[in-house]
XYZ file of C-alpha atoms in Angstrom:
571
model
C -90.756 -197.331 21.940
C -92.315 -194.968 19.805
C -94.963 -196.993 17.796
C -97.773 -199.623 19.223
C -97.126 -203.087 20.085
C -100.249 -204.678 19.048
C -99.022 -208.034 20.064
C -100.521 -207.778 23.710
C -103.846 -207.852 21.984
C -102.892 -210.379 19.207
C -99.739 -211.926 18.313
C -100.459 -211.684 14.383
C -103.727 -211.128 12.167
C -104.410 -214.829 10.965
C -104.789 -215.194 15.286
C -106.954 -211.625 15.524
C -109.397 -213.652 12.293
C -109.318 -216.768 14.394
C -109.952 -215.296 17.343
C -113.004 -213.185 15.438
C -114.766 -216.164 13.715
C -114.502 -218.555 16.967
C -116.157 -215.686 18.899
C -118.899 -215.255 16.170
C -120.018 -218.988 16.795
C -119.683 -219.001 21.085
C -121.888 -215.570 20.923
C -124.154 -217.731 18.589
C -124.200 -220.681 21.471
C -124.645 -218.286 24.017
C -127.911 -217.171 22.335
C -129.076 -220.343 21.796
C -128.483 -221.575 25.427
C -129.974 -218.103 27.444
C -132.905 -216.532 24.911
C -135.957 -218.968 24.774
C -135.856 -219.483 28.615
C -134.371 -216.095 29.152
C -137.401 -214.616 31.304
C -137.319 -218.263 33.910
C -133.965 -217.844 34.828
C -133.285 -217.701 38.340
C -131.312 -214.918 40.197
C -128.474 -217.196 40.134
C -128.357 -218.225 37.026
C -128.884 -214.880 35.519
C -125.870 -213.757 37.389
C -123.529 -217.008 35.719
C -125.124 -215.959 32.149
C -124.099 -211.897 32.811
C -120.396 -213.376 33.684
C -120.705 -215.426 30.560
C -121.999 -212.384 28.430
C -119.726 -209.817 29.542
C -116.893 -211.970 28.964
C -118.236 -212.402 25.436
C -118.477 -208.277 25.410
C -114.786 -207.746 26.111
C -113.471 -210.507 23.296
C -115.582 -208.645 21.023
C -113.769 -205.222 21.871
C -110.647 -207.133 21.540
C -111.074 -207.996 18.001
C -112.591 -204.240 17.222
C -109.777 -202.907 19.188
C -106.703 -204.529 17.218
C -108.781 -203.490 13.749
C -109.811 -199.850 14.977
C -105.767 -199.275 15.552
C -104.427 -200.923 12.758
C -107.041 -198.475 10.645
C -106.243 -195.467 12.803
C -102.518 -196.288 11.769
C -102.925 -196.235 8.725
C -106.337 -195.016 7.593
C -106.003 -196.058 3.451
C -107.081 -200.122 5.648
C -110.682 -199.093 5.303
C -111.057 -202.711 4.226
C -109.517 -204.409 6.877
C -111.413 -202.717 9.386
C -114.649 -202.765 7.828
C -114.048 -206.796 7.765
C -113.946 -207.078 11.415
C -116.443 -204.790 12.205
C -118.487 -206.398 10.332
C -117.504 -210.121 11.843
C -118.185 -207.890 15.563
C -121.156 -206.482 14.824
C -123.065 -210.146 13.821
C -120.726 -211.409 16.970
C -123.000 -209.407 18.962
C -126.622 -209.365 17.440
C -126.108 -212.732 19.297
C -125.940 -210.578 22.182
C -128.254 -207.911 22.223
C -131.157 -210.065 23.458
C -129.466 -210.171 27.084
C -129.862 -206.355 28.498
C -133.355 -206.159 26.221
C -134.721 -209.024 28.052
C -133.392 -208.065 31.322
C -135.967 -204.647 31.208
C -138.915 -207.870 30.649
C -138.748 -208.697 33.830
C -140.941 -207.638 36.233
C -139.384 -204.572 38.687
C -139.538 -207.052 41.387
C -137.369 -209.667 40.020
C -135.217 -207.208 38.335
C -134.437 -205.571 41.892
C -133.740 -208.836 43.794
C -131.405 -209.329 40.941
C -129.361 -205.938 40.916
C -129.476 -206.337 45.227
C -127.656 -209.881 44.443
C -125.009 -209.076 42.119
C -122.168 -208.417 44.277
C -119.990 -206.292 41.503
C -122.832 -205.419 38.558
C -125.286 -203.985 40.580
C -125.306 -199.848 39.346
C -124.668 -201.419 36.271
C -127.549 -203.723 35.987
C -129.411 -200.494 37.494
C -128.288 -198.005 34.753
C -130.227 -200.557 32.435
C -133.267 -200.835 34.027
C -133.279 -197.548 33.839
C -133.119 -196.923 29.950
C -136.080 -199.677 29.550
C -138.345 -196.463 28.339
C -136.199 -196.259 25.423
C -135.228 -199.656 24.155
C -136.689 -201.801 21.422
C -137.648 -204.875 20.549
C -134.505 -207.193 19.832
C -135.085 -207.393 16.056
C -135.217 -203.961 15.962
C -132.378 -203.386 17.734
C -130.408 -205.877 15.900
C -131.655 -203.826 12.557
C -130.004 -201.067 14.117
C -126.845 -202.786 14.441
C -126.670 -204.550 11.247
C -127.132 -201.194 9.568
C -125.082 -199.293 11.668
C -122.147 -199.436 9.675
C -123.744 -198.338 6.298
C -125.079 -195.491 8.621
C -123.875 -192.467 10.918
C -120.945 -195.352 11.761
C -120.352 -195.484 7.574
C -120.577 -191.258 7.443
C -117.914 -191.005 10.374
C -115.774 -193.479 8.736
C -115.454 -191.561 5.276
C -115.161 -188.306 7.745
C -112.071 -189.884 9.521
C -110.792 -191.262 5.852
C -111.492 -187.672 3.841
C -109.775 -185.886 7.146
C -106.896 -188.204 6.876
C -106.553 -188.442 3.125
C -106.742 -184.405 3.185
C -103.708 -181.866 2.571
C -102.995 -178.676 3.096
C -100.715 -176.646 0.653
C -97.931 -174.533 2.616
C -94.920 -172.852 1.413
C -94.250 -175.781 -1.208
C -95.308 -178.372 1.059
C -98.301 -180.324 1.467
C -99.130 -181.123 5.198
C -101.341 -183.517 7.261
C -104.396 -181.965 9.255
C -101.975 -182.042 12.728
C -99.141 -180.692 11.123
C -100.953 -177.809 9.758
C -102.972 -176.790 13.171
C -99.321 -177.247 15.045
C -98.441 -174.004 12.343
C -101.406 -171.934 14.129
C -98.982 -172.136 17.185
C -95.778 -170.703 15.432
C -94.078 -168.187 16.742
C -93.699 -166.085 12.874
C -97.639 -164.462 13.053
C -97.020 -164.567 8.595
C -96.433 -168.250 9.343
C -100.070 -168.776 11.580
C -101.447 -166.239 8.733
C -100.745 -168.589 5.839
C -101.495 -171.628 8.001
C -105.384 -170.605 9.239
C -105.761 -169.346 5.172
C -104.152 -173.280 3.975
C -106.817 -174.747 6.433
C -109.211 -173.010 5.626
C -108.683 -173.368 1.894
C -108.950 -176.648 1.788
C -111.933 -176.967 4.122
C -113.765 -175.028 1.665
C -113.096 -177.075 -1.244
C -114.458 -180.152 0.565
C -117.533 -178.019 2.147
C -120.576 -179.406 0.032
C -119.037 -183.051 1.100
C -118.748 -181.727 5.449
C -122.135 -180.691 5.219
C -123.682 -183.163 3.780
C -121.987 -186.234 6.119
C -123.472 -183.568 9.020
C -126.475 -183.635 8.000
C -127.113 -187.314 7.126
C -125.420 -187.544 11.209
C -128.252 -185.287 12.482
C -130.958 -186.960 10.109
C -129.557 -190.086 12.058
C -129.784 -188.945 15.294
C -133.387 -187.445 15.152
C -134.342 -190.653 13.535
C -133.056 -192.590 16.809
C -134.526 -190.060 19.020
C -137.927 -190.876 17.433
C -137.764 -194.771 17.754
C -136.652 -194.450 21.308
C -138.747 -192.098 22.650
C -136.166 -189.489 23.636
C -137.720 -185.188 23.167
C -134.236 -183.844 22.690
C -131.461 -185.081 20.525
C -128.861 -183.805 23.603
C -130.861 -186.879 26.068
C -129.386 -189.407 24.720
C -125.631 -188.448 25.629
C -127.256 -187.308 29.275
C -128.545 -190.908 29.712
C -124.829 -192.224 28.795
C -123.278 -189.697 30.780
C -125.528 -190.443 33.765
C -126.202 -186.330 34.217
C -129.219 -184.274 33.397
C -130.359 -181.530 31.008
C -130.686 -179.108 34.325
C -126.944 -179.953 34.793
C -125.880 -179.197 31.840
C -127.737 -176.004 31.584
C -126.414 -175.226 34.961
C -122.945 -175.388 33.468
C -123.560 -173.717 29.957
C -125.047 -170.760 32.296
C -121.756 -170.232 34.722
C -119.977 -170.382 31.982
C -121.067 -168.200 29.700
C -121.569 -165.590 32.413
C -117.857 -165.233 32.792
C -117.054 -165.080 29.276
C -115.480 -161.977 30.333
C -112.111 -163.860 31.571
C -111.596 -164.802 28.007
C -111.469 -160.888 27.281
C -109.684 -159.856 29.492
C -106.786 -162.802 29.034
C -106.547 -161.797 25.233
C -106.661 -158.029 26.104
C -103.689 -158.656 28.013
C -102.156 -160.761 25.246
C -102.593 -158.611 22.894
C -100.522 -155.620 24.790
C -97.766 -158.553 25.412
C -97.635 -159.300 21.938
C -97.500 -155.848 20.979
C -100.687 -155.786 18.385
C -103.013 -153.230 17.572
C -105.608 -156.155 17.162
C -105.885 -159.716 17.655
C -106.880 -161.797 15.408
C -108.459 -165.336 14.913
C -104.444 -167.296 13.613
C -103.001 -164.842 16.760
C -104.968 -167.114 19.443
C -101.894 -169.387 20.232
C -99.439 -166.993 19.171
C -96.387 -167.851 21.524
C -95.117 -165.534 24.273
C -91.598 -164.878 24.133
C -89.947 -167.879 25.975
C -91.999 -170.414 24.730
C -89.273 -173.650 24.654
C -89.428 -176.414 21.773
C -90.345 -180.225 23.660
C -89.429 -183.018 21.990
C -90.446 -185.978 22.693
C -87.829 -187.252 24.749
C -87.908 -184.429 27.080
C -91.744 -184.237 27.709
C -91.167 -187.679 28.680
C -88.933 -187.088 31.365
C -91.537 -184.712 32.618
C -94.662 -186.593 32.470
C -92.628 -188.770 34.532
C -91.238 -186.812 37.064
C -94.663 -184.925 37.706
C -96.393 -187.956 38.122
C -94.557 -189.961 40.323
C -93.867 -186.808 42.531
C -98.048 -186.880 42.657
C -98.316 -191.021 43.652
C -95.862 -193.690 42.372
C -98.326 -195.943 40.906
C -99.409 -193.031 38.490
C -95.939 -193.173 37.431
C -95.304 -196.894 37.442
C -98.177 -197.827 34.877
C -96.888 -193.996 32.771
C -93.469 -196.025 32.855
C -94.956 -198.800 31.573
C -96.981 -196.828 28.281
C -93.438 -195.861 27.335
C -91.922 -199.184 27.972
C -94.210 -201.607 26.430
C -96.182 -199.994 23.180
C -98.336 -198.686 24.595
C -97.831 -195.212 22.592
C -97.790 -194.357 18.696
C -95.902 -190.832 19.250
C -95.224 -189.062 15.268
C -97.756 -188.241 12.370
C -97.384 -190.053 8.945
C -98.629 -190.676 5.889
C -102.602 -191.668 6.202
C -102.270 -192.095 10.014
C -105.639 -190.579 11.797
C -105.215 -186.800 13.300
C -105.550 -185.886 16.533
C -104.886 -188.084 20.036
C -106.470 -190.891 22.076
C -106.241 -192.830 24.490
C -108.237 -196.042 23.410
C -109.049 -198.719 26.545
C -108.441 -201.823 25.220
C -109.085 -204.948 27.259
C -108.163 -205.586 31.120
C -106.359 -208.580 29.717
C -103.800 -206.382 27.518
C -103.756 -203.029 28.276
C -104.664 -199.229 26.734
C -103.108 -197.742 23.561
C -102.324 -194.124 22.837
C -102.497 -192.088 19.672
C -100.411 -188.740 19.725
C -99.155 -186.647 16.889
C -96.440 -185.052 18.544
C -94.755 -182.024 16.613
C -92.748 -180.844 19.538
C -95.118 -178.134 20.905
C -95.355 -177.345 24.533
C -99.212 -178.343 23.879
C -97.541 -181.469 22.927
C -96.472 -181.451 26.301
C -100.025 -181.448 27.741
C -101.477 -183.998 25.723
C -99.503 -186.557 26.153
C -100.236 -185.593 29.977
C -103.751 -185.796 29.000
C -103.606 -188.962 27.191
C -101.767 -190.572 29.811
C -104.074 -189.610 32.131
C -106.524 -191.632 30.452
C -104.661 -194.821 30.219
C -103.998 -194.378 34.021
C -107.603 -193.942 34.718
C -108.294 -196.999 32.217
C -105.566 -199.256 33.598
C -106.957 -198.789 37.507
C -110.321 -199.405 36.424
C -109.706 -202.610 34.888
C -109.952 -204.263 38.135
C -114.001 -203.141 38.262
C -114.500 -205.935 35.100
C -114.848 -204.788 31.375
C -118.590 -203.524 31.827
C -117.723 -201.505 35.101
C -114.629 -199.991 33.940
C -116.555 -198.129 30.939
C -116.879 -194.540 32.907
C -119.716 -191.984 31.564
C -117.606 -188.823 29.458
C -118.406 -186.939 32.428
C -115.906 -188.767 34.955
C -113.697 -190.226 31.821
C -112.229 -186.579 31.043
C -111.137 -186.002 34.735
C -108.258 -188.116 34.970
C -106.686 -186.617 31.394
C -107.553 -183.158 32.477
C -106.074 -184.316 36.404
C -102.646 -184.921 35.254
C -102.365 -181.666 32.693
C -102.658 -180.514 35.659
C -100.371 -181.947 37.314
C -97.854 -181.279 34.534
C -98.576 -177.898 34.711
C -98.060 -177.225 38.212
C -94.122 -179.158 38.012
C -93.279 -177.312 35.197
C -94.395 -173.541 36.381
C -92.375 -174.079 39.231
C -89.309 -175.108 37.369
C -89.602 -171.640 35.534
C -89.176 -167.947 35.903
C -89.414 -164.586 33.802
C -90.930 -164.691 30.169
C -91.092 -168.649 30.389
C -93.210 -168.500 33.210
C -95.256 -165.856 31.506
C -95.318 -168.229 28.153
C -96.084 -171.315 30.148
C -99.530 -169.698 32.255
C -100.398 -168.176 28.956
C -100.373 -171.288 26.967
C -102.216 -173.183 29.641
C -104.745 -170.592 30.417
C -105.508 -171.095 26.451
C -105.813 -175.006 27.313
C -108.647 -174.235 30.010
C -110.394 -171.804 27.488
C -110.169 -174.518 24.982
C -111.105 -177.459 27.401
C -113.514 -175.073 29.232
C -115.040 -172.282 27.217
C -114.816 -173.244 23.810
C -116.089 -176.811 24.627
C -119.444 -174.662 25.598
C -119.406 -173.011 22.124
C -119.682 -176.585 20.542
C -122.303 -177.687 22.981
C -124.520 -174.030 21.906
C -123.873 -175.043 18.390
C -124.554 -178.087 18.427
C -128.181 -177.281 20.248
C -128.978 -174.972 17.367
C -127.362 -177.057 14.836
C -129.915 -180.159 16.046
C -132.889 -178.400 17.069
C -133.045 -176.789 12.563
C -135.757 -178.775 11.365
C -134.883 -180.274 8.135
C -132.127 -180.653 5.985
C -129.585 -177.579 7.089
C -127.731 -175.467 4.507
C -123.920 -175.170 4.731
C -124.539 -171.248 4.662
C -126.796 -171.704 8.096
C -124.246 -173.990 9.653
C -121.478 -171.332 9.044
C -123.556 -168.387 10.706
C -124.385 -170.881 13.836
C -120.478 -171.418 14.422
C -119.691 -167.624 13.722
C -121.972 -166.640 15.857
C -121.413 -168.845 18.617
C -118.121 -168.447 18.103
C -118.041 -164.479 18.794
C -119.864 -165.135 21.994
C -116.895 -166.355 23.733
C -114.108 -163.464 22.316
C -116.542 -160.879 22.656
C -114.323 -157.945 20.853
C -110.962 -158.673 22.022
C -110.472 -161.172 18.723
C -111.388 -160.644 15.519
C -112.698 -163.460 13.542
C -112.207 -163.520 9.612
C -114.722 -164.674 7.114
C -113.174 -168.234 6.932
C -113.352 -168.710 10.407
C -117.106 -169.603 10.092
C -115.816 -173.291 8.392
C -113.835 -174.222 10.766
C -116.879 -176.316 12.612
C -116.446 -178.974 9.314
C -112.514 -180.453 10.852
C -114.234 -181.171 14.589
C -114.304 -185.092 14.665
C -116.679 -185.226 18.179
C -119.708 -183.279 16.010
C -120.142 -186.277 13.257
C -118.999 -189.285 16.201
C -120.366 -188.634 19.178
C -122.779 -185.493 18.946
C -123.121 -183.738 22.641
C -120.007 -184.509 23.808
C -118.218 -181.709 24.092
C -119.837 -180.550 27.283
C -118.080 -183.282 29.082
C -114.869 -181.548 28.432
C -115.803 -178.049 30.107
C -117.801 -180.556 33.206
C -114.382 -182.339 33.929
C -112.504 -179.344 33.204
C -114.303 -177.177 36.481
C -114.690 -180.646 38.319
C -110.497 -181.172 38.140
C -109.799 -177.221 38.759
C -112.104 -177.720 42.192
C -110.124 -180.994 42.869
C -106.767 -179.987 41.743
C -107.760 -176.699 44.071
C -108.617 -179.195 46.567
C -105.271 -181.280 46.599
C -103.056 -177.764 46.540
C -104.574 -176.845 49.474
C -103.796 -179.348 51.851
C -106.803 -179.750 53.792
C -107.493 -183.196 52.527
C -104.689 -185.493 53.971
C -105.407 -188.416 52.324
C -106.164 -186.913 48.815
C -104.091 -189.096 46.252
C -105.595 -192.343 48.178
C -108.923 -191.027 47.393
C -108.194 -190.275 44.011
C -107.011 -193.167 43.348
C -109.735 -194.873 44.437
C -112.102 -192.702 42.739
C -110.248 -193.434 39.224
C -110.284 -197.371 40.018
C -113.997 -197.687 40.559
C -114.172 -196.500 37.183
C -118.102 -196.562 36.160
C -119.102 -198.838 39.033
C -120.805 -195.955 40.694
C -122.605 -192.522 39.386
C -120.350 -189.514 38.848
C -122.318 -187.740 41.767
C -121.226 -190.685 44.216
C -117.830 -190.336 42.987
C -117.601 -186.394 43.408
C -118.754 -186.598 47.391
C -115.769 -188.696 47.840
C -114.061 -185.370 47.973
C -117.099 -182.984 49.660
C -118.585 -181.757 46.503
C -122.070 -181.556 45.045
C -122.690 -181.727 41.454
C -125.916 -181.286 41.523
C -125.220 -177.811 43.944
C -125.470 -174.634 40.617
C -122.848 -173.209 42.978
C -120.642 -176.235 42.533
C -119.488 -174.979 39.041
C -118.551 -171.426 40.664
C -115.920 -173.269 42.656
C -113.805 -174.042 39.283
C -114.982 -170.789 37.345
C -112.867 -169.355 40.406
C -109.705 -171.194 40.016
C -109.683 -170.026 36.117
C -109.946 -166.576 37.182
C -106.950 -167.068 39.910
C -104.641 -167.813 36.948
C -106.303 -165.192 34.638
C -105.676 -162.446 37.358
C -102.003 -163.980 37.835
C -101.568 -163.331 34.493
C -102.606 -159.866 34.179
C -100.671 -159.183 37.203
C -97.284 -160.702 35.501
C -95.066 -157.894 33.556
């Protein structure tokens, strides 16, 4: 199967409004049964109400999950999505009273309750913990009324203008994914007149990019005010159960070996035979480079990951078996890939735009990867299995990995050359670039005011040029390309989380190809499958490491340079 099977969430849409407008009146009930006596509940009656509300929680994300798809299909259903977000959003106003009132308790009674919850207990704790910066329940439900007409509404009509958009090449008129898979062709005239078709369009919808950016900003500041956070970044560090000296930790290593990224395109230059490299030469392919169609990067996927544990490969079976995937681009359907959890009681769903790419190759790997972690962690309940971006990325990033590794040793010669080249770009990307955002994003947030589109330009230039140093050259046009990135306008500060799981996996992945830890994929496993039951930190000692250690990051930086010097060493 090659398109979803929505049927394991709903069997048609007159069930999925059913469904919705039963679940608006038991949230309702709920409310009226648990608020006025909220704060004289006893331990053990709290703990039947949580069961009660998170149940409630993951019928909600049922409905919003069969409506989010069926938009992301086909993205001219604004309508039909807006309808049941709507019906979801008053669903769980009824709601919002529950973890609001659970911070009124006293820290005594709030403690004997997190000690006697036998499965909800880091949860209950991660709560307690953002007390400082809730609000009242009207105000929160405010907030969630108006969420849609808000940064939600300015995301949407991103997603819809990104969708709706076209780019004119050679007499055709391509979708967003289809154009950036042209930036990877082999014919440097054809990545020429593809980064000049991107960026043509781009520009003519500039005024509209910046002006969605800066209402998402406005937005965020404005939250950051009512809840008491200093820095627009704290929020996502909260979520992501990490801290600012973390992250800074990372942005540091990082950018102190920007140098690998030099020397790797020095190198690819010579290869490619260039007097200089330019921005639409970044993915130019090495001689070798194979096409993958679908079919075939199937097979792989497979192969790698049952070679790495069975069960991996059982539930991968199972995304190509049962729906699980929607594999080609067309008309109106949303760019880019996801892997989007579902409910425990159905099971994930996965966006790709596959254009038979070797990168499509890795991203179904990585896309997989998430489902796999999602699937396992089902078995933690619907609130535990939500994992902070920090520990969701490792699992995706994991099996690339893992796909990488079968595949290089299938291969010899200019293949082999083509294949470490294209996934040394996919750590840069992941890695590197990822840290770019996060910069940009910092200076893009901390410009007091309303921002000019001429500012935000010289912000991504500029922190753009600090990763190529001079071994690229970046065009004018290049300084737009920050307007197409969907993670700035729906979840600012999350790029970070890419380069954090991108070092933790190379330290793992180091880890499991060394052979000193015996029992590695049971581990693993388990570490996916207690999804966000505990903090990333406990997760990482499973396997020896320290997050918190500065020297932690090193360990990964190193693994990146082992395949950069392999690949200056290759002729």
């Amino acid at each position: 199967m090659t398109t979803w099977d929505l049927t394991a969430l709903f069997k048609n849409e007159k069930e999925l409004e059913e469904t919705a407008l039963e679940l608006r009146t038991k949230c309702q009930n709920f409310k009226n049964s648990y608020e006025k006596n909220f704060l004289n509940l006893k331990t053990d009656e709290f703990l039947k109400a949580f069961d009660i509300y998170e149940s409630l929680l993951m019928r909600i994300s049922k409905v919003s999950t069969y409506a989010f798809l069926v938009f992301a299909k086909d993205m001219s259903k604004g309508a039909f999505y807006a309808k049941f977000e709507d019906i979801c959003t008053k669903a769980q106003e009824n709601l919002l009273f529950f973890e609001i009132m659970f911070n009124e308790f006293d820290d005594a009674k709030q403690q004997n309750i997190i000690k006697a919850s036998k499965t909800h207990g880091y949860y209950l704790s991660n709560v307690a913990k953002a007390k400082a910066h809730q609000l009242s329940v009207k105000e929160e439900q405010i907030l969630l009324r108006t969420a849609n007409t808000g940064s939600d509404g300015f995301a949407r009509l991103f997603d819809e203008t990104m969708s709706a958009m076209k780019f004119k090449f050679k007499g055709e008129r391509l979708g967003e994914e289809e154009i950036l898979s042209k930036l990877h062709d082999k014919d440097r005239n054809v990545r020429k007149l593809a980064a000049k078709s991107l960026s043509d369009t781009l520009a003519k919808n500039q005024h509209l990019f910046g002006y969605i950016y800066n209402m998402i900003k406005t937005s965020l500041k404005t939250s950051c005010e009512l809840r008491n956070f200093k820095l627009p970044e704290e929020p996502r560090h909260l979520e992501n159960q990490t801290s600012k000296k973390s992250v800074d930790a990372l942005i540091k290593v990082t950018e102190a070996n920007f140098d690998l990224v030099s020397k790797f395109y020095d190198k690819k230059r010579k290869i490619l035979g260039l007097k200089k490299l330019y921005d639409y030469d970044r993915y130019a392919p090495l001689e070798g480079e194979s096409e993958y169609k679908f079919q075939k990067c199937k097979n792989i996927v497979l192969k790698a990951f049952r070679d790495f544990s069975p069960k991996f490969g059982a539930i991968a079976q199972r995304a190509f078996d049962e729906g699980w995937i929607d594999v080609y681009p067309t008309p109106n359907k949303r760019g880019g890939a996801f892997s989007h959890s579902g409910s425990p009681d159905a099971h994930p769903y996965v966006l790709l735009n596959h254009t038979d790419g070797r990168r499509d190759l890795f991203t179904l790997a990585h896309e997989l990867g998430h489902a796999i972690h999602q699937n396992l962690s089902y078995g933690v309940g619907f609130l535990n299995a939500e994992t902070p971006l920090t520990t969701a990325e490792t699992a995706s990033v994991f099996c690339e990995m893992l796909v990488f590794d079968y595949v290089k040793n299938t291969l010899k010669g200019k293949e082999k050359i083509s294949l470490l080249a294209g996934k040394i770009e996919d750590i840069f990307a992941t890695l590197y670039r990822q840290i770019n955002f996060t910069t940009f994003e910092r200076r893009i947030h901390a410009y007091e005011g309303e921002i000019s589109l001429e500012t935000i330009n010289q912000i991504w230039q500029q922190e753009s040029a600090k990763m190529f140093g001079k071994s690229v050259v970046l065009n004018d046009y290049y300084k737009i390309w920050w307007s197409y990135i969907p993670h700035f306008i729906h979840t600012p500060f999350y790029c970070y989380a890419y380069s954090y799981a991108q070092l933790l996996v190379l330290a793992i992945f180091g880890l499991f190809k060394s052979g000193k830890c015996e029992n590695f994929v049971q581990i693993y496993t388990e570490f996916l499958s207690l999804g966000g039951s505990r903090s990333p930190k406990e997760l990482v000692a499973k396997f020896g490491f320290d997050i918190e250690d500065a020297k932690f990051w090193q360990i990964g930086i190193n693994e990146v340079k082992k395949l950069v010097d392999e690949f200056e060493g290759l002729k």
